[in-house]
Amino acid sequence: MDIGVLKVFRTVAEEGSISKAAHKLNYVQSNVTARMQQLEQELKTPLFYRHSRGITLTSAGQTLLEYTEKILNLLEEAEKAVVDTPIPKGSITVGSDTTSAVRLPVILSAYRGKFPEVEVHLEIGRNAQLINAVLQYSINGALVDGPVEHPEIVQELVINERLGLIIPEGMDFQGLTSIQDMTLMLLNEDCIYRHKLEEWLRDEGFRLAKVMQFGTMEGLLGCVKAGIGFSILPVSYFDKMNVKDGIRYYFFPERYGEVPVVFIRRHDLYMTSAFRKFIEELKAQLLGAISCGEEAHEAYGHS
C-alpha cells in the first residue's frame, strides 16, 4: 500500500461512490476503480459492498479506514513538525458548542491581532459532535461543557459557567413550583444543563414534566418569550448576546449551578506553535471572565 492509494480509499469511503470520489479527486473514474481493485487484491479481502446506490464498507473496509485515518493524520503531523516555526503560521481548526461560542469573538480577535499569519477555522456544534471531531482529528481542539472523560482526550478547565433558569419576563416566579408543570426547552435533550436541573428538582421533591428540543437558539428563546416553556442557559450567554428583552433569568443554587467549560484535544495531537499560542490566548482572555456571573447577578435577577 502507498499513501496515494490510501488517500483515494478514504475519499471513496467518505463519498460512498466511485464516481463521486473520482469527481472530488479530479480523477478518471476507471482509474479510481482500478486502484480500489488493486488494493483489494493486495489485501486479499473485499473492502466494499457494491450496490445500485454506490458502495458500503465491509467490516474489513471499516477497519482499514480507521487505520488509514491514523496513518494520514500521523503523516500530516510529521509534516507540521518538520515545518513548524517559533512564529505561528499555517492554520488551525477549533470547535465550540453554541453557548460557549459567545466568548470566542474577543479571543479570536486578540489572537488574530498577535498572529495574523495563522488562519483560524471555527466549527460550531454540539458536545458529542465536537468530541467525535477531536477524536477523528477533524479539528485541533474544542471548547465544550465538561467534564469529558475519554482515554484519548486531554481536557483543561478554562472557566466555570453559572447556570440560570430562563423564563418569560412577566412570569411571577416563585421557585421550582412555578416551573414544575412547564416544558423545558433545550437545544440538546441529553445535556449537562438538563441533568443539573433534574438533580435540583429531585432533591426538592419535584420531577421534570416535559422536554422539547429545538434546532436553533432563536427559536428556543422566542418560545420562552411567548410563555410556552422555560430553558436553562449559562448566564454569560444571556448577558453577552443581549437577549434580555421579554425574558429574565434566575440563578441556580450554587450546589447545582456550576458547569465546567473545558478545552479538549487528543493526547497524541502534535502541538504546533500556532495551536499552543491559541490555547494560551484562550486561557488569558477567559481569566477575567470568572466574575462575569456575579456582575450579571447584581443587574438582573435572583434565584
Tab-separated table of C-alpha atoms in Angstrom:
chain	number	residue	atom	x	y	z
A	1	MET	CA	0.000	0.000	0.000
A	2	ASP	CA	1.156	3.515	-0.698
A	3	ILE	CA	-0.087	6.825	0.667
A	4	GLY	CA	-1.711	7.815	-2.615
A	5	VAL	CA	-3.897	4.700	-2.696
A	6	LEU	CA	-4.914	5.209	0.926
A	7	LYS	CA	-5.967	8.788	0.196
A	8	VAL	CA	-8.111	7.565	-2.695
A	9	PHE	CA	-9.569	4.812	-0.495
A	10	ARG	CA	-10.520	7.324	2.193
A	11	THR	CA	-12.235	9.566	-0.337
A	12	VAL	CA	-14.189	6.636	-1.795
A	13	ALA	CA	-15.262	5.596	1.705
A	14	GLU	CA	-16.325	9.143	2.604
A	15	GLU	CA	-18.253	9.710	-0.631
A	16	GLY	CA	-19.832	6.252	-0.747
A	17	SER	CA	-19.405	6.237	-4.517
A	18	ILE	CA	-16.604	5.619	-7.000
A	19	SER	CA	-17.927	8.276	-9.383
A	20	LYS	CA	-18.307	10.925	-6.650
A	21	ALA	CA	-14.821	10.169	-5.349
A	22	ALA	CA	-13.375	10.433	-8.859
A	23	HIS	CA	-15.104	13.799	-9.334
A	24	LYS	CA	-13.829	15.098	-5.980
A	25	LEU	CA	-10.279	13.951	-6.699
A	26	ASN	CA	-10.451	15.092	-10.317
A	27	TYR	CA	-9.527	11.566	-11.460
A	28	VAL	CA	-10.894	9.413	-14.248
A	29	GLN	CA	-13.447	7.010	-12.765
A	30	SER	CA	-11.753	3.950	-14.252
A	31	ASN	CA	-8.527	4.996	-12.504
A	32	VAL	CA	-10.237	5.049	-9.103
A	33	THR	CA	-11.939	1.702	-9.791
A	34	ALA	CA	-8.619	0.117	-10.781
A	35	ARG	CA	-6.880	1.409	-7.653
A	36	MET	CA	-9.581	0.033	-5.367
A	37	GLN	CA	-9.497	-3.343	-7.116
A	38	GLN	CA	-5.712	-3.377	-6.809
A	39	LEU	CA	-5.978	-2.600	-3.073
A	40	GLU	CA	-8.482	-5.409	-2.513
A	41	GLN	CA	-6.250	-7.845	-4.421
A	42	GLU	CA	-3.224	-6.770	-2.407
A	43	LEU	CA	-5.052	-7.298	0.884
A	44	LYS	CA	-6.826	-10.421	-0.380
A	45	THR	CA	-10.174	-9.303	1.025
A	46	PRO	CA	-13.191	-7.305	-0.240
A	47	LEU	CA	-13.329	-3.778	1.154
A	48	PHE	CA	-16.675	-2.695	-0.304
A	49	TYR	CA	-20.180	-3.963	-0.858
A	50	ARG	CA	-21.160	-2.723	-4.315
A	51	HIS	CA	-24.840	-1.948	-4.923
A	52	SER	CA	-27.074	0.257	-7.072
A	53	ARG	CA	-26.779	3.233	-4.705
A	54	GLY	CA	-22.976	3.140	-4.640
A	55	ILE	CA	-20.737	1.312	-2.199
A	56	THR	CA	-20.659	0.460	1.510
A	57	LEU	CA	-17.633	-0.581	3.531
A	58	THR	CA	-17.297	-4.179	4.625
A	59	SER	CA	-16.068	-4.842	8.156
A	60	ALA	CA	-12.551	-5.207	6.719
A	61	GLY	CA	-13.024	-1.907	4.872
A	62	GLN	CA	-14.129	-0.185	8.065
A	63	THR	CA	-11.053	-1.488	9.876
A	64	LEU	CA	-8.787	-0.284	7.085
A	65	LEU	CA	-10.477	3.137	7.140
A	66	GLU	CA	-9.718	3.524	10.853
A	67	TYR	CA	-6.052	2.733	10.259
A	68	THR	CA	-5.993	4.947	7.170
A	69	GLU	CA	-7.224	7.912	9.224
A	70	LYS	CA	-4.461	7.310	11.768
A	71	ILE	CA	-1.779	6.918	9.080
A	72	LEU	CA	-2.767	10.046	7.155
A	73	ASN	CA	-3.127	12.123	10.300
A	74	LEU	CA	0.260	10.944	11.508
A	75	LEU	CA	1.754	11.903	8.152
A	76	GLU	CA	0.170	15.346	8.405
A	77	GLU	CA	1.537	15.770	11.920
A	78	ALA	CA	5.021	14.753	10.727
A	79	GLU	CA	4.880	17.415	8.028
A	80	LYS	CA	3.762	20.031	10.561
A	81	ALA	CA	6.523	19.042	12.972
A	82	VAL	CA	9.168	19.476	10.280
A	83	VAL	CA	7.946	22.867	9.025
A	84	ASP	CA	6.756	24.275	12.377
A	85	THR	CA	8.462	27.510	13.410
A	86	PRO	CA	8.512	29.525	16.653
A	87	ILE	CA	6.485	32.234	14.868
A	88	PRO	CA	2.952	30.804	14.447
A	89	LYS	CA	1.882	30.286	10.840
A	90	GLY	CA	-0.420	28.000	8.886
A	91	SER	CA	-3.920	27.136	10.063
A	92	ILE	CA	-5.783	25.637	13.000
A	93	THR	CA	-9.366	24.438	13.358
A	94	VAL	CA	-11.162	24.779	16.675
A	95	GLY	CA	-14.695	23.959	17.718
A	96	SER	CA	-17.178	25.264	20.246
A	97	ASP	CA	-20.683	24.483	21.395
A	98	THR	CA	-23.344	27.140	20.769
A	99	THR	CA	-23.322	28.720	24.212
A	100	SER	CA	-19.548	28.781	24.740
A	101	ALA	CA	-19.138	30.338	21.291
A	102	VAL	CA	-20.266	33.721	22.657
A	103	ARG	CA	-16.865	34.033	24.323
A	104	LEU	CA	-14.880	33.386	21.148
A	105	PRO	CA	-15.059	36.721	19.238
A	106	VAL	CA	-12.847	38.508	21.789
A	107	ILE	CA	-10.442	35.557	21.897
A	108	LEU	CA	-10.207	35.237	18.113
A	109	SER	CA	-9.773	38.978	17.660
A	110	ALA	CA	-6.909	39.103	20.158
A	111	TYR	CA	-5.282	36.021	18.651
A	112	ARG	CA	-5.518	37.284	15.059
A	113	GLY	CA	-4.081	40.623	16.178
A	114	LYS	CA	-0.989	38.894	17.571
A	115	PHE	CA	-0.616	36.177	14.908
A	116	PRO	CA	-2.013	37.450	11.599
A	117	GLU	CA	-0.301	34.702	9.586
A	118	VAL	CA	-2.429	31.984	11.206
A	119	GLU	CA	-5.739	31.126	9.553
A	120	VAL	CA	-8.304	30.072	12.172
A	121	HIS	CA	-11.266	27.900	11.169
A	122	LEU	CA	-14.210	27.619	13.554
A	123	GLU	CA	-16.773	24.821	13.858
A	124	ILE	CA	-19.919	25.235	15.956
A	125	GLY	CA	-21.658	22.052	17.095
A	126	ARG	CA	-22.968	20.033	19.988
A	127	ASN	CA	-20.765	18.407	22.597
A	128	ALA	CA	-20.955	14.876	21.175
A	129	GLN	CA	-20.203	16.084	17.635
A	130	LEU	CA	-17.214	18.119	18.759
A	131	ILE	CA	-15.775	15.342	20.919
A	132	ASN	CA	-16.033	12.967	17.964
A	133	ALA	CA	-14.395	15.545	15.662
A	134	VAL	CA	-11.463	15.841	18.081
A	135	LEU	CA	-11.132	12.055	18.281
A	136	GLN	CA	-11.186	11.799	14.476
A	137	TYR	CA	-8.517	14.534	14.132
A	138	SER	CA	-11.046	16.667	12.183
A	139	ILE	CA	-10.407	19.630	14.475
A	140	ASN	CA	-7.449	20.514	16.679
A	141	GLY	CA	-9.486	21.140	19.811
A	142	ALA	CA	-12.838	22.317	21.118
A	143	LEU	CA	-14.428	24.382	23.864
A	144	VAL	CA	-17.186	22.237	25.397
A	145	ASP	CA	-19.123	21.610	28.583
A	146	GLY	CA	-17.221	19.225	30.792
A	147	PRO	CA	-16.038	17.095	32.222
A	148	VAL	CA	-15.053	14.925	29.255
A	149	GLU	CA	-13.707	11.567	30.343
A	150	HIS	CA	-12.013	9.698	27.495
A	151	PRO	CA	-8.627	7.937	27.446
A	152	GLU	CA	-7.629	9.629	24.171
A	153	ILE	CA	-8.572	13.156	25.269
A	154	VAL	CA	-6.780	15.770	27.347
A	155	GLN	CA	-9.065	18.367	28.945
A	156	GLU	CA	-8.140	21.658	30.542
A	157	LEU	CA	-10.564	23.659	32.669
A	158	VAL	CA	-10.878	27.199	31.329
A	159	ILE	CA	-13.863	28.552	33.281
A	160	ASN	CA	-16.826	27.529	35.424
A	161	GLU	CA	-20.103	28.747	33.923
A	162	ARG	CA	-23.037	29.679	36.176
A	163	LEU	CA	-26.431	28.382	35.064
A	164	GLY	CA	-29.701	30.275	35.184
A	165	LEU	CA	-33.360	29.449	34.603
A	166	ILE	CA	-34.626	31.414	31.598
A	167	ILE	CA	-38.303	32.352	31.982
A	168	PRO	CA	-40.816	34.788	30.410
A	169	GLU	CA	-40.337	38.335	31.694
A	170	GLY	CA	-43.869	38.716	33.065
A	171	MET	CA	-43.913	35.412	34.911
A	172	ASP	CA	-44.434	35.520	38.687
A	173	PHE	CA	-41.541	33.274	39.667
A	174	GLN	CA	-41.976	31.501	42.986
A	175	GLY	CA	-39.173	28.972	42.777
A	176	LEU	CA	-39.442	25.424	41.437
A	177	THR	CA	-43.214	25.312	41.972
A	178	SER	CA	-43.515	27.864	39.161
A	179	ILE	CA	-41.889	25.590	36.569
A	180	GLN	CA	-42.825	22.087	37.743
A	181	ASP	CA	-45.578	21.720	35.097
A	182	MET	CA	-43.861	23.726	32.354
A	183	THR	CA	-41.953	22.395	29.338
A	184	LEU	CA	-38.164	22.544	29.481
A	185	MET	CA	-36.807	23.673	26.107
A	186	LEU	CA	-33.253	22.784	25.103
A	187	LEU	CA	-31.029	22.577	22.029
A	188	ASN	CA	-29.957	19.116	23.130
A	189	GLU	CA	-32.236	16.974	25.282
A	190	ASP	CA	-29.367	14.946	26.755
A	191	CYS	CA	-27.121	17.722	28.050
A	192	ILE	CA	-25.493	18.555	31.344
A	193	TYR	CA	-27.881	21.503	31.873
A	194	ARG	CA	-30.825	19.113	31.997
A	195	HIS	CA	-29.007	16.778	34.371
A	196	LYS	CA	-28.228	19.676	36.726
A	197	LEU	CA	-31.887	20.748	36.757
A	198	GLU	CA	-33.108	17.195	37.347
A	199	GLU	CA	-30.735	16.866	40.298
A	200	TRP	CA	-32.072	20.097	41.801
A	201	LEU	CA	-35.706	19.062	41.194
A	202	ARG	CA	-35.157	15.598	42.666
A	203	ASP	CA	-33.602	16.979	45.841
A	204	GLU	CA	-36.573	19.316	46.279
A	205	GLY	CA	-39.155	16.588	45.649
A	206	PHE	CA	-40.150	17.612	42.110
A	207	ARG	CA	-39.980	15.907	38.733
A	208	LEU	CA	-39.332	17.294	35.264
A	209	ALA	CA	-42.592	17.455	33.300
A	210	LYS	CA	-41.818	17.646	29.573
A	211	VAL	CA	-38.795	18.351	27.391
A	212	MET	CA	-38.792	19.901	23.917
A	213	GLN	CA	-35.749	20.024	21.637
A	214	PHE	CA	-35.058	22.961	19.331
A	215	GLY	CA	-32.845	23.315	16.292
A	216	THR	CA	-31.900	26.970	16.861
A	217	MET	CA	-31.320	29.237	19.826
A	218	GLU	CA	-33.517	31.905	18.216
A	219	GLY	CA	-36.495	29.544	18.122
A	220	LEU	CA	-35.897	28.426	21.695
A	221	LEU	CA	-35.731	31.970	23.094
A	222	GLY	CA	-38.755	33.016	21.047
A	223	CYS	CA	-40.818	30.259	22.654
A	224	VAL	CA	-39.653	31.261	26.134
A	225	LYS	CA	-40.753	34.843	25.435
A	226	ALA	CA	-44.118	33.531	24.248
A	227	GLY	CA	-44.600	31.694	27.547
A	228	ILE	CA	-44.538	28.209	26.003
A	229	GLY	CA	-41.926	26.969	28.440
A	230	PHE	CA	-38.627	27.733	30.131
A	231	SER	CA	-34.993	26.983	29.455
A	232	ILE	CA	-31.549	26.843	31.027
A	233	LEU	CA	-28.553	28.812	29.827
A	234	PRO	CA	-25.203	29.930	31.152
A	235	VAL	CA	-25.671	33.448	32.449
A	236	SER	CA	-22.753	34.601	30.281
A	237	TYR	CA	-24.748	33.753	27.132
A	238	PHE	CA	-27.797	35.616	28.362
A	239	ASP	CA	-25.682	38.675	29.130
A	240	LYS	CA	-23.258	38.745	26.197
A	241	MET	CA	-25.872	38.132	23.494
A	242	ASN	CA	-28.094	40.940	24.823
A	243	VAL	CA	-31.227	38.773	24.744
A	244	LYS	CA	-32.858	40.264	27.836
A	245	ASP	CA	-35.991	41.701	26.166
A	246	GLY	CA	-39.010	39.592	27.068
A	247	ILE	CA	-37.134	37.142	29.294
A	248	ARG	CA	-35.459	37.002	32.700
A	249	TYR	CA	-33.136	34.587	34.414
A	250	TYR	CA	-32.772	33.290	37.932
A	251	PHE	CA	-29.600	31.704	39.186
A	252	PHE	CA	-29.467	28.043	40.089
A	253	PRO	CA	-28.400	27.410	43.693
A	254	GLU	CA	-24.623	27.223	43.840
A	255	ARG	CA	-24.722	23.486	44.575
A	256	TYR	CA	-26.286	22.741	41.178
A	257	GLY	CA	-25.415	25.791	39.158
A	258	GLU	CA	-21.808	25.436	38.013
A	259	VAL	CA	-20.780	23.748	34.774
A	260	PRO	CA	-17.081	23.436	33.920
A	261	VAL	CA	-16.154	24.577	30.427
A	262	VAL	CA	-13.102	22.707	29.198
A	263	PHE	CA	-10.864	22.852	26.185
A	264	ILE	CA	-10.223	19.384	24.797
A	265	ARG	CA	-7.685	17.914	22.392
A	266	ARG	CA	-6.314	14.479	21.570
A	267	HIS	CA	-3.457	13.469	23.842
A	268	ASP	CA	-1.347	12.431	20.822
A	269	LEU	CA	-2.004	15.565	18.756
A	270	TYR	CA	1.158	17.355	17.646
A	271	MET	CA	1.045	20.836	19.202
A	272	THR	CA	2.131	23.342	16.584
A	273	SER	CA	3.253	26.746	17.796
A	274	ALA	CA	0.039	28.202	16.317
A	275	PHE	CA	-2.129	25.842	18.356
A	276	ARG	CA	-0.123	26.297	21.567
A	277	LYS	CA	-0.442	30.078	21.300
A	278	PHE	CA	-4.180	29.769	20.708
A	279	ILE	CA	-4.623	27.808	23.927
A	280	GLU	CA	-2.533	30.385	25.802
A	281	GLU	CA	-4.685	33.215	24.407
A	282	LEU	CA	-7.874	31.313	25.254
A	283	LYS	CA	-6.843	30.966	28.886
A	284	ALA	CA	-5.637	34.554	29.149
A	285	GLN	CA	-8.858	36.007	27.738
A	286	LEU	CA	-11.122	33.867	29.912
A	287	LEU	CA	-9.193	34.551	33.093
A	288	GLY	CA	-11.103	37.758	33.754
A	289	ALA	CA	-14.478	36.293	32.845
A	290	ILE	CA	-14.973	34.423	36.127
A	291	SER	CA	-16.567	37.456	37.778
A	292	CYS	CA	-18.990	37.986	34.878
A	293	GLY	CA	-21.744	35.948	36.514
A	294	GLU	CA	-21.509	37.919	39.760
A	295	GLU	CA	-21.856	41.221	37.886
A	296	ALA	CA	-24.843	39.899	35.944
A	297	HIS	CA	-26.439	38.666	39.188
A	298	GLU	CA	-26.407	42.163	40.623
A	299	ALA	CA	-28.020	43.583	37.478
A	300	TYR	CA	-30.736	41.125	36.505
A	301	GLY	CA	-32.156	38.626	38.930
A	302	HIS	CA	-32.064	36.343	41.912
A	303	SER	CA	-32.967	32.721	42.453
